[in-house]
PDB file of C-alpha atoms in Angstrom:
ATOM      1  CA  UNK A   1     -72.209  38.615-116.462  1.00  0.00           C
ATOM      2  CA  UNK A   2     -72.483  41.311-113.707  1.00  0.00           C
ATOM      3  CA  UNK A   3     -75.216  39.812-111.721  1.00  0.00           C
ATOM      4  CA  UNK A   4     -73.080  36.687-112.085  1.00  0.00           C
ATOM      5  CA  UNK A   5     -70.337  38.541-110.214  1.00  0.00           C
ATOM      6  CA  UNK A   6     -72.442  39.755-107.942  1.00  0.00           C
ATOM      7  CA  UNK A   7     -74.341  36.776-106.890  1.00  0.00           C
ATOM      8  CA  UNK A   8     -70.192  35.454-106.523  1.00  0.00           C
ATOM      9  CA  UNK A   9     -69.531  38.246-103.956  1.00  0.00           C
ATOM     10  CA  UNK A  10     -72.704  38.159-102.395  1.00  0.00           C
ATOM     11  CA  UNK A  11     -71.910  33.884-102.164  1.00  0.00           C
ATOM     12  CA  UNK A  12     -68.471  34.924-100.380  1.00  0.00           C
ATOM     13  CA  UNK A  13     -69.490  37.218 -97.954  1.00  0.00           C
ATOM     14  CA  UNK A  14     -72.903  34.852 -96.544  1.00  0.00           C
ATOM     15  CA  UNK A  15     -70.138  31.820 -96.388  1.00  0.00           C
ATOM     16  CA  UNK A  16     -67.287  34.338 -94.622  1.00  0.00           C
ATOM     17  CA  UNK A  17     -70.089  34.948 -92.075  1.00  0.00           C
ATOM     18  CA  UNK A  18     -71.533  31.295 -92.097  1.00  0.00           C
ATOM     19  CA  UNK A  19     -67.753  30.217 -91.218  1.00  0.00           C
ATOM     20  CA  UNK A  20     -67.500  33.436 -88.507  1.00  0.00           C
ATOM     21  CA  UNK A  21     -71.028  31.851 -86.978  1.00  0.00           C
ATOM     22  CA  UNK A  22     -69.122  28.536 -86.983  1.00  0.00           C
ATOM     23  CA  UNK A  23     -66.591  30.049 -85.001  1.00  0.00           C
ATOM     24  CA  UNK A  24     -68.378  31.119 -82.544  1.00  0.00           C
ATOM     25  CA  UNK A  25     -70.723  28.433 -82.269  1.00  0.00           C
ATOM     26  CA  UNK A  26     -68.056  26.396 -81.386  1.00  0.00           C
ATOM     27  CA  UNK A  27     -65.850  28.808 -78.905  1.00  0.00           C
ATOM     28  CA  UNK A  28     -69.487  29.033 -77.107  1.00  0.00           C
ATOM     29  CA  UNK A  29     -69.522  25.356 -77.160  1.00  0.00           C
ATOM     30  CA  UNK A  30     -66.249  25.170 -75.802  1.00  0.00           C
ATOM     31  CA  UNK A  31     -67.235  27.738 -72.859  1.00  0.00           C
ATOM     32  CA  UNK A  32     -69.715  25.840 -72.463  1.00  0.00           C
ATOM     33  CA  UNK A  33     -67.976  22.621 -71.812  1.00  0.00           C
ATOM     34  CA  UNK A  34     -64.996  24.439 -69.522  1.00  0.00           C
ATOM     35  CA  UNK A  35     -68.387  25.957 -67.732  1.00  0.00           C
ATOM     36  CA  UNK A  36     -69.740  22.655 -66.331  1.00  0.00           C
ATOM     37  CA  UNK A  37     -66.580  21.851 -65.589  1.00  0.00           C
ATOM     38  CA  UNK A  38     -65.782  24.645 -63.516  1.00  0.00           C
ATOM     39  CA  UNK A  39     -69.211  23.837 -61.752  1.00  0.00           C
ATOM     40  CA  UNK A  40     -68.439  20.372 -61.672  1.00  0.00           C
ATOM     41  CA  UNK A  41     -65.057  21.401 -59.680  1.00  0.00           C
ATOM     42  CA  UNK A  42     -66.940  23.698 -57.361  1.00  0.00           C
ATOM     43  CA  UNK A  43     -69.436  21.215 -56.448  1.00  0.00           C
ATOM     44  CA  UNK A  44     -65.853  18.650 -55.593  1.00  0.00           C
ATOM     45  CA  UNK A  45     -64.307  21.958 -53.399  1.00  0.00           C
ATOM     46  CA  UNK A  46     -67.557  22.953 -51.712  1.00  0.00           C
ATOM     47  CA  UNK A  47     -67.881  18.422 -50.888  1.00  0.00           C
ATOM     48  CA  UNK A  48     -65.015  18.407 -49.597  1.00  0.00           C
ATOM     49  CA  UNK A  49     -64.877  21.736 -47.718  1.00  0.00           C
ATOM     50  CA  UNK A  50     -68.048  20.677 -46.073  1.00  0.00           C
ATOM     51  CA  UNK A  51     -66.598  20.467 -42.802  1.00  0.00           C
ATOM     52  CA  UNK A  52     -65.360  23.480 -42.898  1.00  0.00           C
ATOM     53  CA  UNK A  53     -68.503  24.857 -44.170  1.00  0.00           C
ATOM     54  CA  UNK A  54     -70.523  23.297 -41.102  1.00  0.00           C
ATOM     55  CA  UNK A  55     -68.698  25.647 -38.758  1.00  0.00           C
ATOM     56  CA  UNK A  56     -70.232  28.342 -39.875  1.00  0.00           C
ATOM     57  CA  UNK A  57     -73.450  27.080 -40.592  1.00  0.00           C
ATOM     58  CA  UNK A  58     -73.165  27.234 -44.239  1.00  0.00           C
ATOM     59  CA  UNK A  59     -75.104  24.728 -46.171  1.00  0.00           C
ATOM     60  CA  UNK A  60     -74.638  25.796 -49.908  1.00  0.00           C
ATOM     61  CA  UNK A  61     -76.291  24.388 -52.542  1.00  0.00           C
ATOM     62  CA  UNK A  62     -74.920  25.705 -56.471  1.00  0.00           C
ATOM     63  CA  UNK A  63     -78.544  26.132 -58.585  1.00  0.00           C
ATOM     64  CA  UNK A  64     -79.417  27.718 -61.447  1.00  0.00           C
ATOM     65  CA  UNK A  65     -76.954  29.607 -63.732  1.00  0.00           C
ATOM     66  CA  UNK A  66     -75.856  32.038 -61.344  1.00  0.00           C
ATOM     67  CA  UNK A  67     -73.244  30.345 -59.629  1.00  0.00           C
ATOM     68  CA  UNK A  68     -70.929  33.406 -59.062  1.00  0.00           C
ATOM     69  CA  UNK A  69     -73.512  35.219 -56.848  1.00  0.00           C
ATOM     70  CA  UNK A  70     -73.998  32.033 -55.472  1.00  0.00           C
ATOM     71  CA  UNK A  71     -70.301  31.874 -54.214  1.00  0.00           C
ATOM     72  CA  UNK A  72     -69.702  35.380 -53.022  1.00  0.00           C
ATOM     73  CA  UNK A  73     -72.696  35.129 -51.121  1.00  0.00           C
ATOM     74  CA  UNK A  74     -71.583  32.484 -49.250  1.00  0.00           C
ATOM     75  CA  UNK A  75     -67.747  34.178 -48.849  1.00  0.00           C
ATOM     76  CA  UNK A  76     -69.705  37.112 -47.246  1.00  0.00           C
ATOM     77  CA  UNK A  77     -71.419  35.203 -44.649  1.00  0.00           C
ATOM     78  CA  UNK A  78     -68.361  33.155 -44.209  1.00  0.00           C
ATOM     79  CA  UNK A  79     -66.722  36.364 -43.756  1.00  0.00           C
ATOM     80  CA  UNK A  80     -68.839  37.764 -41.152  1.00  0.00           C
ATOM     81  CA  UNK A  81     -69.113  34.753 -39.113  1.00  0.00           C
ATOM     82  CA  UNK A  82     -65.304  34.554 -38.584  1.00  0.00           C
ATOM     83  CA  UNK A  83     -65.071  38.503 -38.149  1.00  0.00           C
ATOM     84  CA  UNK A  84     -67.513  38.148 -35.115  1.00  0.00           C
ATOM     85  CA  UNK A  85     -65.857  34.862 -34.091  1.00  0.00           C
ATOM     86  CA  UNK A  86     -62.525  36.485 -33.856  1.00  0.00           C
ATOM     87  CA  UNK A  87     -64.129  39.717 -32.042  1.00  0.00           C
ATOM     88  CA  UNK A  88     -65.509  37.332 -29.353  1.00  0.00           C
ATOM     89  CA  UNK A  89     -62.616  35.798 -28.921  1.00  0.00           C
ATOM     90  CA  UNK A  90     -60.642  39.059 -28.673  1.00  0.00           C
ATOM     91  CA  UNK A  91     -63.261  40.205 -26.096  1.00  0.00           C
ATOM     92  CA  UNK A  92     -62.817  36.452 -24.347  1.00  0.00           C
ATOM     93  CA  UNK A  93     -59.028  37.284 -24.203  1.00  0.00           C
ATOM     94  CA  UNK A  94     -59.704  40.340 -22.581  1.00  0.00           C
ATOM     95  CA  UNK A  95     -61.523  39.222 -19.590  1.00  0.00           C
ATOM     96  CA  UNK A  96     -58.768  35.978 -19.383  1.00  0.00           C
ATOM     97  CA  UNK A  97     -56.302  38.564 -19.169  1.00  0.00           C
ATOM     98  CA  UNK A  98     -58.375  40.472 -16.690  1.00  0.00           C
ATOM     99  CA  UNK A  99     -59.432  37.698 -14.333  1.00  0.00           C
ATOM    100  CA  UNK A 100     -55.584  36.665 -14.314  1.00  0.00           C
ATOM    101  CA  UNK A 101     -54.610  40.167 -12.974  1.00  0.00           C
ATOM    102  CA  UNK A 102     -57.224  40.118 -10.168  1.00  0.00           C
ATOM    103  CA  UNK A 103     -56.314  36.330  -9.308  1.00  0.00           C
ATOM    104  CA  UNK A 104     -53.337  37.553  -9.077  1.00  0.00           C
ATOM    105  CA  UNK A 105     -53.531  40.297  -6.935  1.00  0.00           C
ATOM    106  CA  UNK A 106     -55.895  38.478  -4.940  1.00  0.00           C
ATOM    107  CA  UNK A 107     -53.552  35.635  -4.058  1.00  0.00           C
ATOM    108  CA  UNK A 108     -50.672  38.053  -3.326  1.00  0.00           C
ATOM    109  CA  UNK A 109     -52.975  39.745  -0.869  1.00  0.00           C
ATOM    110  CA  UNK A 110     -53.964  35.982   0.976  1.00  0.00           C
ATOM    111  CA  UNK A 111     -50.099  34.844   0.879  1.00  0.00           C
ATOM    112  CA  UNK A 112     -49.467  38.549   2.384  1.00  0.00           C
ATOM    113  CA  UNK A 113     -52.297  38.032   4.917  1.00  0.00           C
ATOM    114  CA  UNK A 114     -51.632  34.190   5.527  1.00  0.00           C
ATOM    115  CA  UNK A 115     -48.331  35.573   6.835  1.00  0.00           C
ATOM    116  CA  UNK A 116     -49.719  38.433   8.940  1.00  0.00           C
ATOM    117  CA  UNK A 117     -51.939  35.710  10.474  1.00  0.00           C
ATOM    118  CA  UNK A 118     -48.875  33.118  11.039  1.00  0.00           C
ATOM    119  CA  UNK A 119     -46.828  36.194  12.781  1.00  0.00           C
ATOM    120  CA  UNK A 120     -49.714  37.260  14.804  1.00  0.00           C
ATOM    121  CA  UNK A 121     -50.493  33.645  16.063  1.00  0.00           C
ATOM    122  CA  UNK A 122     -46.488  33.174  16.962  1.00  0.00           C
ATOM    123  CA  UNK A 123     -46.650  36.346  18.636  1.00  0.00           C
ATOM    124  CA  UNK A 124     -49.582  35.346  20.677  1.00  0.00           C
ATOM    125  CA  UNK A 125     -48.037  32.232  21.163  1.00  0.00           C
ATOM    126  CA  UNK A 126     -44.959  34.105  22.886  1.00  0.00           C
ATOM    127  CA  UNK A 127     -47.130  36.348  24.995  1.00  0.00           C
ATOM    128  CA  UNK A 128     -49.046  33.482  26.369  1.00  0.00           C
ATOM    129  CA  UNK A 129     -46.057  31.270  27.188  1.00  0.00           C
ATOM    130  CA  UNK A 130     -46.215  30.406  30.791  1.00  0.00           C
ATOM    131  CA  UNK A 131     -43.227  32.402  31.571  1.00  0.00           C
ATOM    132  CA  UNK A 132     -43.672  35.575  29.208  1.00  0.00           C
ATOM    133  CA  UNK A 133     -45.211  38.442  29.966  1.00  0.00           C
ATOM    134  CA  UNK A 134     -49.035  37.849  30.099  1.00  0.00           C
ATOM    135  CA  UNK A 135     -49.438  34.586  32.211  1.00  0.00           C
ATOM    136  CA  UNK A 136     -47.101  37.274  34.285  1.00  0.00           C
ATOM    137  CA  UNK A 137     -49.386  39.564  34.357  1.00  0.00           C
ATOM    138  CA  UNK A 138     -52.229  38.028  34.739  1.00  0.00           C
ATOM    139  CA  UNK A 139     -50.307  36.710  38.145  1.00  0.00           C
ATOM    140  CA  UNK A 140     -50.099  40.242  39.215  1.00  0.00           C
ATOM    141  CA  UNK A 141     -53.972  40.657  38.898  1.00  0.00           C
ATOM    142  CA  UNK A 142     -54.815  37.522  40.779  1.00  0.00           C
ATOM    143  CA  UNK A 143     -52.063  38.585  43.586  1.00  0.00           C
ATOM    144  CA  UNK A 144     -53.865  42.271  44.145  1.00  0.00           C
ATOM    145  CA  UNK A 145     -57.536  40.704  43.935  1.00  0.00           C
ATOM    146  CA  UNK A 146     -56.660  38.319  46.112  1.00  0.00           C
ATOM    147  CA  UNK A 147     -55.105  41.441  48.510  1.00  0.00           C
ATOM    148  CA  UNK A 148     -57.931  43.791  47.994  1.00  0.00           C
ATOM    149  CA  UNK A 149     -60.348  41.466  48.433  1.00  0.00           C
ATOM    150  CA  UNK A 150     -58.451  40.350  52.157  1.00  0.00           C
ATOM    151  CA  UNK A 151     -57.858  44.232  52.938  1.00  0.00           C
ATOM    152  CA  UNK A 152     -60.925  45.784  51.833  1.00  0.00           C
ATOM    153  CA  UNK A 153     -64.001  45.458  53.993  1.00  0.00           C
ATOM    154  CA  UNK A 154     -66.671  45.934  51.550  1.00  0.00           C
ATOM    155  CA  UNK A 155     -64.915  42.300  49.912  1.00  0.00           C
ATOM    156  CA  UNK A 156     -65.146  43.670  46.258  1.00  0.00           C
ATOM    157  CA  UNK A 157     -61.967  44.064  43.936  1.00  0.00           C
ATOM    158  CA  UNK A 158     -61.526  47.139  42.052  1.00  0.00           C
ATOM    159  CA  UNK A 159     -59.087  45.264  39.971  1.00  0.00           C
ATOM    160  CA  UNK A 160     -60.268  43.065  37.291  1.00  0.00           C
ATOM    161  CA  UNK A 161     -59.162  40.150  35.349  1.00  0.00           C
ATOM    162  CA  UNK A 162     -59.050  42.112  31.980  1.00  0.00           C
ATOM    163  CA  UNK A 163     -57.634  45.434  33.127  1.00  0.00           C
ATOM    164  CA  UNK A 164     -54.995  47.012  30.939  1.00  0.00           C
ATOM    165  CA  UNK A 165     -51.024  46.785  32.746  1.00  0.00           C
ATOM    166  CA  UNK A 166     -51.177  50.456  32.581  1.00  0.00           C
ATOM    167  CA  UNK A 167     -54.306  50.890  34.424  1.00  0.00           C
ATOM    168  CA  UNK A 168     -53.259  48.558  37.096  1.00  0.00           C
ATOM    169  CA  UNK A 169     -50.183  50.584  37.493  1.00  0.00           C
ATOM    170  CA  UNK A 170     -51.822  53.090  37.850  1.00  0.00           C
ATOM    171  CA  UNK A 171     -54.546  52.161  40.415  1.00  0.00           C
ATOM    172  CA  UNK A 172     -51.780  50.434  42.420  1.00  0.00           C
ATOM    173  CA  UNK A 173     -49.826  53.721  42.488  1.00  0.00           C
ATOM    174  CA  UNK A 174     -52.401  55.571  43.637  1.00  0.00           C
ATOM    175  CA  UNK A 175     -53.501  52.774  46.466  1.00  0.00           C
ATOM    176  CA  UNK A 176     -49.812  52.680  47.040  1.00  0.00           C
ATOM    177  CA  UNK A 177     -49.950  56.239  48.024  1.00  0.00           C
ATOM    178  CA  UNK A 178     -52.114  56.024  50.298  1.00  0.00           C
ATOM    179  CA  UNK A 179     -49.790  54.486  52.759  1.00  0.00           C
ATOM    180  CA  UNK A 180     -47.063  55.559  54.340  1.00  0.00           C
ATOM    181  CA  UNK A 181     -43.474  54.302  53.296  1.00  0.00           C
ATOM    182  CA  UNK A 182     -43.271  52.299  56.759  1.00  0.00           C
ATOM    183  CA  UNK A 183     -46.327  50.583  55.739  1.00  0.00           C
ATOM    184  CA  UNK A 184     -46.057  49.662  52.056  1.00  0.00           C
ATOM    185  CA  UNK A 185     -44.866  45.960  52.082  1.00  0.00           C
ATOM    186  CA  UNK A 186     -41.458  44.744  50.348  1.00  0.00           C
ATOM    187  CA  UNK A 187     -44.022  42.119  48.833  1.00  0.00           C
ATOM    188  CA  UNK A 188     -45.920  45.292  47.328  1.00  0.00           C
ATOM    189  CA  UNK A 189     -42.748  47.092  46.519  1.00  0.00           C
ATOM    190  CA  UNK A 190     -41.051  44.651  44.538  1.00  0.00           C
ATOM    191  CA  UNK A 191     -44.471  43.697  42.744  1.00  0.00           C
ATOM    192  CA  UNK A 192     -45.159  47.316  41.749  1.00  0.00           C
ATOM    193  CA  UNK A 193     -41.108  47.424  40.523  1.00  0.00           C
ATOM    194  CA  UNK A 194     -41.911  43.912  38.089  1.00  0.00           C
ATOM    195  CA  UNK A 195     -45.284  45.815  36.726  1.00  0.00           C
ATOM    196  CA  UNK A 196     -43.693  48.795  36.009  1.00  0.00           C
ATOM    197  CA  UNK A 197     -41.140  47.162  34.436  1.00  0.00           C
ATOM    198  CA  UNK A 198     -43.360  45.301  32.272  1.00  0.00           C
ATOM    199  CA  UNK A 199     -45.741  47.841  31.276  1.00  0.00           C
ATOM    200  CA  UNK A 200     -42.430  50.064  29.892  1.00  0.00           C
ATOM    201  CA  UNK A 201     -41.556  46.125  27.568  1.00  0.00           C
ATOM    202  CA  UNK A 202     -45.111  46.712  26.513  1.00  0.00           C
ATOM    203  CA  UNK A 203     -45.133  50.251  25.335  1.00  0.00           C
ATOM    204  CA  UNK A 204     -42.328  49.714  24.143  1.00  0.00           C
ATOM    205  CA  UNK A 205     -42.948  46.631  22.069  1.00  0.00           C
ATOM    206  CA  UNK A 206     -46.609  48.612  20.583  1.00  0.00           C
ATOM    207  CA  UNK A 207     -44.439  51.031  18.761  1.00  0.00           C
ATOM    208  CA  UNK A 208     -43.739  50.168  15.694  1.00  0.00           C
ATOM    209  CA  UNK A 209     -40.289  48.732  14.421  1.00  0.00           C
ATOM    210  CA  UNK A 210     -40.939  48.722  10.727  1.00  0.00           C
ATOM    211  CA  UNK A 211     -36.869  47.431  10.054  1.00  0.00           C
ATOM    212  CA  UNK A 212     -36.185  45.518  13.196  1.00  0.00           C
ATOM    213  CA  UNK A 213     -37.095  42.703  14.497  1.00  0.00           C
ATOM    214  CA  UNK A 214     -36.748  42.168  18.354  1.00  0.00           C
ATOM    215  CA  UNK A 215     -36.942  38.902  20.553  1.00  0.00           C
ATOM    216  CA  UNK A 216     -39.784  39.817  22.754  1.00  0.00           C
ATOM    217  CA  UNK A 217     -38.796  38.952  26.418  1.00  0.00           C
ATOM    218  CA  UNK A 218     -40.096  39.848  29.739  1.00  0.00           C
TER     219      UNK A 218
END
């Protein structure tokens, strides 16, 4: 009767276990199932995120039973790729933003110096108006070569056709003084008065007039 009983226990506790083994049989069954479709699903994501993928050169392929490893690999290198994608554009913005600034500058420069140029060319413009002060002056120089050249008896002009209006003053001042005031000509007189009068426009018009614009006149 006691090995009876005992055979009875011994009966329970190999079917309590058979029944655990049961259990777990089928929960790893059921894992099992839920685990090809999870790789099933992945497969569908990693389809249709191809695209995306391709970008990034990614081509991945889901083999053998490590499928996790799998993944985060391929989230690293996706990773990295857009880090250094988004540091050379950062570095691309950069140089945008720098080659803006010196286009910038550059054209304010040109507009300034487009202007400079358009003021200098009226300017020259005015000064070599028929009745301004070069074509006057010029004149002037063709009036005393044309004396010299009468007067003196070697035939050669001292003056020149690009001397400075002060250096003609001055040369006709001194020639000037060589005469007596009986024999300086009214001609010569009133010429040397027009000269002087235009060198003092021109000196006065080189200084500059930073916050005032005068009407050059002769």
């Amino acid at each position: 009767m006691r090995s009876i009983q005992v055979e009875l226990e011994e009966d329970k506790t190999t079917l309590s276990q058979l029944r655990r083994c049961s259990d777990i049989s089928n929960e790893i069954s059921m894992l099992e199932r839920q685990k090809e479709g999870d790789v099933e699903g992945l497969k569908d994501t990693i389809s249709d995120n191809s695209f995306l993928l391709q970008k990034f050169d990614a081509y991945p392929t889901l083999r053998g039973d490590n499928y996790v490893n799998t993944i985060e690999t391929l989230a690293d290198n996706v990773r990295i790729k857009h880090e250094n994608t988004r540091e050379e554009s950062d570095r691309a913005s950069e140089e945008l933003a720098q080659l803006q600034q010196t286009i910038g500058e550059k054209s304010a420069l040109l507009s300034h110096n487009k202007r400079s140029l358009e003021t200098l060319k009226a300017r020259e413009a005015a000064l070599c108006a028929d009745d301004r002060g070069v074509q006057k002056i010029r004149r002037v120089i063709n009036a005393v070569r044309n004396f010299e050249h009468q007067q003196l008896d070697t035939g050669v002009t001292v003056v020149q056709n690009d001397m400075e209006p002060q250096k003609l003053l001055e040369h006709l001042t001194e020639r000037i003084g060589e005469y007596s005031a009986e024999d300086t000509p009214e001609s010569i007189a009133r010429t040397m008065k027009k000269l002087k009068k235009m060198v003092s426009r021109l000196e006065f018009k080189r200084q500059p007039k930073p916050h005032v614009r005068r009407k050059h006149t002769f």
